[in-house]
Amino acid sequence: MLGALCYAELGTALPSSGGEYYYVNRGLGPIPAFLLLWIQVVCVLPMSSSIKALTFAEYAVQPFYSGCPAPVLVKKGIAIAVILNISCVNCLSVKGGVWVQKICTFLKMVALGIISIGGLVLLAKGRTENLENAFSGEIPNISWIGQAFYQVFLPFAFVMVEASFFLLLSPKIQEPEMEYFYALMLMLGGLIFYVPFVHFKLHFQFFDKMTCFLQLVMEVSPPTENTDIKCQ
């Protein structure tokens, strides 16, 4: 709710295209904005789509394998098919993609309603064994709390800057792991492309033509200002 209200305020105060990139560019500068896009394109968006597709495949395939786990290859095949179909729908028609999103949202709400009502029915019948000792276990330390909040950044995202730094740095300081270093290197790797192609405006004719071609095919609106490439 707070994230939605923040986006509504930003969209009203800064009515410009670009979304998060424009807001970060306006507030922090071009380098953090570019790194934001770099991480989203290379890591966040593909991982998010993969997680959603694999989750869908898990629930769609499991009923056909009652009593045993579904084969991993089947689940991955279904997930790939889902991503390809959704990509084709969005490429062919924006309205079609919107309708698919509406239908999926409706089905998701129906499924959540069925799960919630089913749970209440079981509780009314006295099936409370899953709630016994619900709060037993080890007391989490500050590092676990930071990691737990960090995991929900994917669906809920954009807290205050101070809280973000705390949640980001405390697990790395108390329990350092090599995966954190790899993630940092992946993020800073965007500078390899930013310095020559953005800062020094290095252009190659082949890439310029490819960019224009993809803009025309995908019906991407060209930027309204600071445009160095003209599509014919």
PDB file of C-alpha atoms in Angstrom:
ATOM      1  CA  MET A   1       0.000   0.000   0.000  1.00  0.00           C
ATOM      2  CA  LEU A   2       2.764   2.456   0.920  1.00  0.00           C
ATOM      3  CA  GLY A   3       4.690   1.543  -2.230  1.00  0.00           C
ATOM      4  CA  ALA A   4       1.616   2.130  -4.393  1.00  0.00           C
ATOM      5  CA  LEU A   5       1.021   5.520  -2.757  1.00  0.00           C
ATOM      6  CA  CYS A   6       4.657   6.507  -3.336  1.00  0.00           C
ATOM      7  CA  TYR A   7       4.377   5.607  -7.025  1.00  0.00           C
ATOM      8  CA  ALA A   8       1.125   7.560  -7.297  1.00  0.00           C
ATOM      9  CA  GLU A   9       2.758  10.625  -5.748  1.00  0.00           C
ATOM     10  CA  LEU A  10       5.831  10.353  -7.987  1.00  0.00           C
ATOM     11  CA  GLY A  11       3.706   9.893 -11.105  1.00  0.00           C
ATOM     12  CA  THR A  12       1.647  12.952 -10.217  1.00  0.00           C
ATOM     13  CA  ALA A  13       4.591  15.160  -9.255  1.00  0.00           C
ATOM     14  CA  LEU A  14       6.853  14.021 -12.126  1.00  0.00           C
ATOM     15  CA  PRO A  15       4.609  13.193 -15.112  1.00  0.00           C
ATOM     16  CA  SER A  16       7.389  11.942 -17.389  1.00  0.00           C
ATOM     17  CA  SER A  17       7.980   8.602 -19.102  1.00  0.00           C
ATOM     18  CA  GLY A  18      10.706   6.280 -17.896  1.00  0.00           C
ATOM     19  CA  GLY A  19       9.315   5.088 -14.571  1.00  0.00           C
ATOM     20  CA  GLU A  20      11.908   4.199 -11.974  1.00  0.00           C
ATOM     21  CA  TYR A  21      14.773   5.171 -14.274  1.00  0.00           C
ATOM     22  CA  TYR A  22      13.502   8.742 -14.539  1.00  0.00           C
ATOM     23  CA  TYR A  23      12.979   9.062 -10.788  1.00  0.00           C
ATOM     24  CA  VAL A  24      16.437   7.748  -9.902  1.00  0.00           C
ATOM     25  CA  ASN A  25      18.043   9.818 -12.656  1.00  0.00           C
ATOM     26  CA  ARG A  26      16.282  12.916 -11.378  1.00  0.00           C
ATOM     27  CA  GLY A  27      17.184  12.297  -7.750  1.00  0.00           C
ATOM     28  CA  LEU A  28      20.572  10.534  -7.780  1.00  0.00           C
ATOM     29  CA  GLY A  29      22.054  11.095 -11.226  1.00  0.00           C
ATOM     30  CA  PRO A  30      22.654   9.128 -14.430  1.00  0.00           C
ATOM     31  CA  ILE A  31      25.067   6.480 -13.098  1.00  0.00           C
ATOM     32  CA  PRO A  32      22.734   5.033 -10.399  1.00  0.00           C
ATOM     33  CA  ALA A  33      19.859   5.218 -12.895  1.00  0.00           C
ATOM     34  CA  PHE A  34      21.828   3.258 -15.493  1.00  0.00           C
ATOM     35  CA  LEU A  35      22.888   0.657 -12.929  1.00  0.00           C
ATOM     36  CA  LEU A  36      19.232   0.306 -11.923  1.00  0.00           C
ATOM     37  CA  LEU A  37      18.268  -0.520 -15.505  1.00  0.00           C
ATOM     38  CA  TRP A  38      21.293  -2.802 -15.848  1.00  0.00           C
ATOM     39  CA  ILE A  39      20.338  -4.883 -12.805  1.00  0.00           C
ATOM     40  CA  GLN A  40      16.673  -5.008 -13.805  1.00  0.00           C
ATOM     41  CA  VAL A  41      17.392  -6.151 -17.368  1.00  0.00           C
ATOM     42  CA  VAL A  42      20.207  -8.584 -16.550  1.00  0.00           C
ATOM     43  CA  CYS A  43      18.991  -9.992 -13.231  1.00  0.00           C
ATOM     44  CA  VAL A  44      15.756  -8.830 -11.581  1.00  0.00           C
ATOM     45  CA  LEU A  45      13.231  -9.049 -14.420  1.00  0.00           C
ATOM     46  CA  PRO A  46      14.453 -12.388 -15.859  1.00  0.00           C
ATOM     47  CA  MET A  47      14.622 -13.927 -12.381  1.00  0.00           C
ATOM     48  CA  SER A  48      11.169 -12.629 -11.483  1.00  0.00           C
ATOM     49  CA  SER A  49       9.659 -14.035 -14.676  1.00  0.00           C
ATOM     50  CA  SER A  50      11.426 -17.361 -14.142  1.00  0.00           C
ATOM     51  CA  ILE A  51      10.202 -17.653 -10.554  1.00  0.00           C
ATOM     52  CA  LYS A  52       6.611 -16.914 -11.552  1.00  0.00           C
ATOM     53  CA  ALA A  53       6.708 -19.323 -14.498  1.00  0.00           C
ATOM     54  CA  LEU A  54       8.248 -22.130 -12.431  1.00  0.00           C
ATOM     55  CA  THR A  55       5.699 -21.581  -9.667  1.00  0.00           C
ATOM     56  CA  PHE A  56       2.867 -21.783 -12.193  1.00  0.00           C
ATOM     57  CA  ALA A  57       4.359 -24.937 -13.697  1.00  0.00           C
ATOM     58  CA  GLU A  58       4.702 -26.519 -10.246  1.00  0.00           C
ATOM     59  CA  TYR A  59       1.014 -26.069  -9.437  1.00  0.00           C
ATOM     60  CA  ALA A  60      -0.184 -26.889 -12.969  1.00  0.00           C
ATOM     61  CA  VAL A  61       1.780 -30.146 -13.320  1.00  0.00           C
ATOM     62  CA  GLN A  62       1.645 -31.585  -9.794  1.00  0.00           C
ATOM     63  CA  PRO A  63      -2.035 -32.771  -9.979  1.00  0.00           C
ATOM     64  CA  PHE A  64      -1.019 -35.145 -12.797  1.00  0.00           C
ATOM     65  CA  TYR A  65       1.648 -36.767 -10.580  1.00  0.00           C
ATOM     66  CA  SER A  66      -0.331 -37.615  -7.459  1.00  0.00           C
ATOM     67  CA  GLY A  67       1.765 -39.180  -4.733  1.00  0.00           C
ATOM     68  CA  CYS A  68       5.144 -38.346  -6.273  1.00  0.00           C
ATOM     69  CA  PRO A  69       7.025 -35.179  -7.248  1.00  0.00           C
ATOM     70  CA  ALA A  70       6.651 -33.973 -10.814  1.00  0.00           C
ATOM     71  CA  PRO A  71       9.724 -34.376 -13.070  1.00  0.00           C
ATOM     72  CA  VAL A  72      11.926 -31.322 -13.129  1.00  0.00           C
ATOM     73  CA  LEU A  73      12.230 -31.420 -16.918  1.00  0.00           C
ATOM     74  CA  VAL A  74       8.439 -31.273 -17.323  1.00  0.00           C
ATOM     75  CA  LYS A  75       8.145 -28.277 -14.994  1.00  0.00           C
ATOM     76  CA  LYS A  76      10.927 -26.430 -16.779  1.00  0.00           C
ATOM     77  CA  GLY A  77       9.334 -27.168 -20.162  1.00  0.00           C
ATOM     78  CA  ILE A  78       5.979 -25.788 -19.006  1.00  0.00           C
ATOM     79  CA  ALA A  79       7.691 -22.709 -17.568  1.00  0.00           C
ATOM     80  CA  ILE A  80       9.521 -22.034 -20.844  1.00  0.00           C
ATOM     81  CA  ALA A  81       6.282 -22.442 -22.811  1.00  0.00           C
ATOM     82  CA  VAL A  82       4.491 -19.988 -20.508  1.00  0.00           C
ATOM     83  CA  ILE A  83       7.209 -17.336 -20.880  1.00  0.00           C
ATOM     84  CA  LEU A  84       7.276 -17.720 -24.679  1.00  0.00           C
ATOM     85  CA  ASN A  85       3.485 -17.493 -24.966  1.00  0.00           C
ATOM     86  CA  ILE A  86       3.248 -14.411 -22.779  1.00  0.00           C
ATOM     87  CA  SER A  87       6.095 -12.778 -24.695  1.00  0.00           C
ATOM     88  CA  CYS A  88       4.359 -13.474 -28.025  1.00  0.00           C
ATOM     89  CA  VAL A  89       1.055 -12.068 -26.760  1.00  0.00           C
ATOM     90  CA  ASN A  90       2.720  -8.856 -25.562  1.00  0.00           C
ATOM     91  CA  CYS A  91       4.619  -8.483 -28.850  1.00  0.00           C
ATOM     92  CA  LEU A  92       1.505  -8.989 -30.965  1.00  0.00           C
ATOM     93  CA  SER A  93      -0.925  -6.782 -29.069  1.00  0.00           C
ATOM     94  CA  VAL A  94      -0.768  -4.512 -26.049  1.00  0.00           C
ATOM     95  CA  LYS A  95      -4.510  -4.901 -25.482  1.00  0.00           C
ATOM     96  CA  GLY A  96      -4.140  -8.665 -25.687  1.00  0.00           C
ATOM     97  CA  GLY A  97      -1.461  -8.557 -23.020  1.00  0.00           C
ATOM     98  CA  VAL A  98      -3.714  -6.437 -20.813  1.00  0.00           C
ATOM     99  CA  TRP A  99      -6.574  -8.937 -21.177  1.00  0.00           C
ATOM    100  CA  VAL A 100      -4.279 -11.852 -20.346  1.00  0.00           C
ATOM    101  CA  GLN A 101      -3.121  -9.975 -17.259  1.00  0.00           C
ATOM    102  CA  LYS A 102      -6.720  -9.302 -16.196  1.00  0.00           C
ATOM    103  CA  ILE A 103      -7.713 -12.942 -16.651  1.00  0.00           C
ATOM    104  CA  CYS A 104      -4.663 -14.189 -14.744  1.00  0.00           C
ATOM    105  CA  THR A 105      -5.299 -11.711 -11.935  1.00  0.00           C
ATOM    106  CA  PHE A 106      -8.926 -12.855 -11.677  1.00  0.00           C
ATOM    107  CA  LEU A 107      -7.900 -16.516 -11.593  1.00  0.00           C
ATOM    108  CA  LYS A 108      -5.255 -15.747  -8.974  1.00  0.00           C
ATOM    109  CA  MET A 109      -7.823 -14.037  -6.761  1.00  0.00           C
ATOM    110  CA  VAL A 110     -10.195 -16.987  -7.183  1.00  0.00           C
ATOM    111  CA  ALA A 111      -7.430 -19.429  -6.226  1.00  0.00           C
ATOM    112  CA  LEU A 112      -6.470 -17.349  -3.173  1.00  0.00           C
ATOM    113  CA  GLY A 113     -10.123 -17.171  -2.161  1.00  0.00           C
ATOM    114  CA  ILE A 114     -10.502 -20.943  -2.423  1.00  0.00           C
ATOM    115  CA  ILE A 115      -7.347 -21.494  -0.353  1.00  0.00           C
ATOM    116  CA  SER A 116      -8.465 -18.982   2.302  1.00  0.00           C
ATOM    117  CA  ILE A 117     -12.002 -20.344   2.560  1.00  0.00           C
ATOM    118  CA  GLY A 118     -10.703 -23.913   2.665  1.00  0.00           C
ATOM    119  CA  GLY A 119      -8.371 -23.005   5.499  1.00  0.00           C
ATOM    120  CA  LEU A 120     -11.172 -21.398   7.496  1.00  0.00           C
ATOM    121  CA  VAL A 121     -13.355 -24.485   6.976  1.00  0.00           C
ATOM    122  CA  LEU A 122     -10.585 -26.757   8.256  1.00  0.00           C
ATOM    123  CA  LEU A 123     -10.047 -24.499  11.284  1.00  0.00           C
ATOM    124  CA  ALA A 124     -13.778 -24.604  12.018  1.00  0.00           C
ATOM    125  CA  LYS A 125     -13.601 -28.420  11.960  1.00  0.00           C
ATOM    126  CA  GLY A 126     -10.818 -28.392  14.539  1.00  0.00           C
ATOM    127  CA  ARG A 127      -7.897 -29.116  12.191  1.00  0.00           C
ATOM    128  CA  THR A 128      -5.343 -26.998  14.055  1.00  0.00           C
ATOM    129  CA  GLU A 129      -2.370 -29.375  14.057  1.00  0.00           C
ATOM    130  CA  ASN A 130      -0.386 -27.124  11.720  1.00  0.00           C
ATOM    131  CA  LEU A 131      -0.685 -24.245  14.191  1.00  0.00           C
ATOM    132  CA  GLU A 132       0.710 -26.174  17.146  1.00  0.00           C
ATOM    133  CA  ASN A 133       4.106 -24.871  18.269  1.00  0.00           C
ATOM    134  CA  ALA A 134       3.902 -22.235  15.534  1.00  0.00           C
ATOM    135  CA  PHE A 135       6.236 -19.859  17.375  1.00  0.00           C
ATOM    136  CA  SER A 136       8.727 -22.408  18.651  1.00  0.00           C
ATOM    137  CA  GLY A 137      12.293 -22.410  17.434  1.00  0.00           C
ATOM    138  CA  GLU A 138      15.446 -20.355  17.714  1.00  0.00           C
ATOM    139  CA  ILE A 139      15.317 -16.638  18.375  1.00  0.00           C
ATOM    140  CA  PRO A 140      16.462 -14.891  15.163  1.00  0.00           C
ATOM    141  CA  ASN A 141      19.462 -12.622  15.318  1.00  0.00           C
ATOM    142  CA  ILE A 142      19.710  -9.251  13.597  1.00  0.00           C
ATOM    143  CA  SER A 143      21.281 -10.798  10.495  1.00  0.00           C
ATOM    144  CA  TRP A 144      18.326 -13.158   9.959  1.00  0.00           C
ATOM    145  CA  ILE A 145      15.891 -10.281  10.348  1.00  0.00           C
ATOM    146  CA  GLY A 146      17.796  -8.261   7.752  1.00  0.00           C
ATOM    147  CA  GLN A 147      17.820 -11.190   5.324  1.00  0.00           C
ATOM    148  CA  ALA A 148      14.104 -11.785   5.855  1.00  0.00           C
ATOM    149  CA  PHE A 149      13.241  -8.181   5.003  1.00  0.00           C
ATOM    150  CA  TYR A 150      15.617  -8.267   2.056  1.00  0.00           C
ATOM    151  CA  GLN A 151      13.726 -11.225   0.563  1.00  0.00           C
ATOM    152  CA  VAL A 152      10.455  -9.261   0.446  1.00  0.00           C
ATOM    153  CA  PHE A 153      12.040  -6.413  -1.509  1.00  0.00           C
ATOM    154  CA  LEU A 154      11.012  -8.243  -4.713  1.00  0.00           C
ATOM    155  CA  PRO A 155       7.234  -7.867  -4.249  1.00  0.00           C
ATOM    156  CA  PHE A 156       7.112  -4.797  -2.008  1.00  0.00           C
ATOM    157  CA  ALA A 157      10.263  -2.816  -2.921  1.00  0.00           C
ATOM    158  CA  PHE A 158      11.118   1.195  -2.448  1.00  0.00           C
ATOM    159  CA  VAL A 159      11.520   1.746   2.047  1.00  0.00           C
ATOM    160  CA  MET A 160      13.405   4.727   3.355  1.00  0.00           C
ATOM    161  CA  VAL A 161      17.060   5.090   2.381  1.00  0.00           C
ATOM    162  CA  GLU A 162      18.360   4.564   5.919  1.00  0.00           C
ATOM    163  CA  ALA A 163      16.354   1.361   6.391  1.00  0.00           C
ATOM    164  CA  SER A 164      17.487   0.123   2.992  1.00  0.00           C
ATOM    165  CA  PHE A 165      21.148   0.599   3.886  1.00  0.00           C
ATOM    166  CA  PHE A 166      20.631  -1.154   7.214  1.00  0.00           C
ATOM    167  CA  LEU A 167      18.828  -4.140   5.732  1.00  0.00           C
ATOM    168  CA  LEU A 168      21.333  -4.378   2.898  1.00  0.00           C
ATOM    169  CA  LEU A 169      24.546  -4.088   4.866  1.00  0.00           C
ATOM    170  CA  SER A 170      23.846  -5.858   8.171  1.00  0.00           C
ATOM    171  CA  PRO A 171      23.678  -9.421   6.729  1.00  0.00           C
ATOM    172  CA  LYS A 172      26.844  -8.816   4.694  1.00  0.00           C
ATOM    173  CA  ILE A 173      28.758  -7.546   7.726  1.00  0.00           C
ATOM    174  CA  GLN A 174      27.622 -10.209  10.198  1.00  0.00           C
ATOM    175  CA  GLU A 175      27.559 -13.189   7.827  1.00  0.00           C
ATOM    176  CA  PRO A 176      29.700 -12.366   4.770  1.00  0.00           C
ATOM    177  CA  GLU A 177      29.389 -14.786   1.857  1.00  0.00           C
ATOM    178  CA  MET A 178      30.942 -14.927  -1.611  1.00  0.00           C
ATOM    179  CA  GLU A 179      27.497 -14.586  -3.217  1.00  0.00           C
ATOM    180  CA  TYR A 180      27.331 -10.988  -2.004  1.00  0.00           C
ATOM    181  CA  PHE A 181      30.623 -10.225  -3.737  1.00  0.00           C
ATOM    182  CA  TYR A 182      29.367 -11.781  -6.979  1.00  0.00           C
ATOM    183  CA  ALA A 183      26.201  -9.665  -6.807  1.00  0.00           C
ATOM    184  CA  LEU A 184      28.287  -6.514  -6.276  1.00  0.00           C
ATOM    185  CA  MET A 185      30.508  -7.366  -9.248  1.00  0.00           C
ATOM    186  CA  LEU A 186      27.426  -7.983 -11.400  1.00  0.00           C
ATOM    187  CA  MET A 187      26.026  -4.584 -10.465  1.00  0.00           C
ATOM    188  CA  LEU A 188      29.288  -2.713 -11.056  1.00  0.00           C
ATOM    189  CA  GLY A 189      29.723  -4.580 -14.329  1.00  0.00           C
ATOM    190  CA  GLY A 190      27.208  -2.179 -15.812  1.00  0.00           C
ATOM    191  CA  LEU A 191      29.899   0.506 -15.694  1.00  0.00           C
ATOM    192  CA  ILE A 192      31.743  -1.366 -18.449  1.00  0.00           C
ATOM    193  CA  PHE A 193      28.915  -0.388 -20.792  1.00  0.00           C
ATOM    194  CA  TYR A 194      28.061   2.977 -19.199  1.00  0.00           C
ATOM    195  CA  VAL A 195      31.472   4.603 -19.554  1.00  0.00           C
ATOM    196  CA  PRO A 196      32.044   4.113 -23.319  1.00  0.00           C
ATOM    197  CA  PHE A 197      28.459   4.078 -24.624  1.00  0.00           C
ATOM    198  CA  VAL A 198      26.721   6.587 -22.329  1.00  0.00           C
ATOM    199  CA  HIS A 199      29.366   8.857 -20.844  1.00  0.00           C
ATOM    200  CA  PHE A 200      31.570   9.129 -23.954  1.00  0.00           C
ATOM    201  CA  LYS A 201      28.625   8.545 -26.361  1.00  0.00           C
ATOM    202  CA  LEU A 202      30.486   5.934 -28.381  1.00  0.00           C
ATOM    203  CA  HIS A 203      28.284   4.743 -31.264  1.00  0.00           C
ATOM    204  CA  PHE A 204      28.543   1.986 -33.824  1.00  0.00           C
ATOM    205  CA  GLN A 205      26.417   2.146 -36.949  1.00  0.00           C
ATOM    206  CA  PHE A 206      25.376  -1.494 -36.654  1.00  0.00           C
ATOM    207  CA  PHE A 207      24.068  -1.074 -33.106  1.00  0.00           C
ATOM    208  CA  ASP A 208      22.329   2.198 -34.006  1.00  0.00           C
ATOM    209  CA  LYS A 209      20.468   0.504 -36.857  1.00  0.00           C
ATOM    210  CA  MET A 210      19.600  -2.467 -34.647  1.00  0.00           C
ATOM    211  CA  THR A 211      18.270  -0.146 -31.956  1.00  0.00           C
ATOM    212  CA  CYS A 212      16.094   1.715 -34.451  1.00  0.00           C
ATOM    213  CA  PHE A 213      14.838  -1.560 -35.913  1.00  0.00           C
ATOM    214  CA  LEU A 214      13.842  -2.907 -32.514  1.00  0.00           C
ATOM    215  CA  GLN A 215      12.156   0.387 -31.601  1.00  0.00           C
ATOM    216  CA  LEU A 216      10.046   0.180 -34.742  1.00  0.00           C
ATOM    217  CA  VAL A 217       9.207  -3.519 -34.335  1.00  0.00           C
ATOM    218  CA  MET A 218       8.341  -3.197 -30.646  1.00  0.00           C
ATOM    219  CA  GLU A 219       6.631   0.185 -31.181  1.00  0.00           C
ATOM    220  CA  VAL A 220       8.859   1.800 -28.580  1.00  0.00           C
ATOM    221  CA  SER A 221       8.393   5.536 -28.204  1.00  0.00           C
ATOM    222  CA  PRO A 222      11.670   7.399 -28.844  1.00  0.00           C
ATOM    223  CA  PRO A 223      12.920   9.737 -26.112  1.00  0.00           C
ATOM    224  CA  THR A 224      11.670  13.300 -26.372  1.00  0.00           C
ATOM    225  CA  GLU A 225      14.965  14.930 -25.527  1.00  0.00           C
ATOM    226  CA  ASN A 226      18.722  14.279 -25.657  1.00  0.00           C
ATOM    227  CA  THR A 227      18.270  12.150 -28.761  1.00  0.00           C
ATOM    228  CA  ASP A 228      21.394  11.493 -30.801  1.00  0.00           C
ATOM    229  CA  ILE A 229      20.047   8.663 -32.961  1.00  0.00           C
ATOM    230  CA  LYS A 230      17.453   9.363 -35.656  1.00  0.00           C
ATOM    231  CA  CYS A 231      15.373   6.466 -36.974  1.00  0.00           C
ATOM    232  CA  GLN A 232      14.424   6.751 -40.607  1.00  0.00           C
TER     233      GLN A 232
END
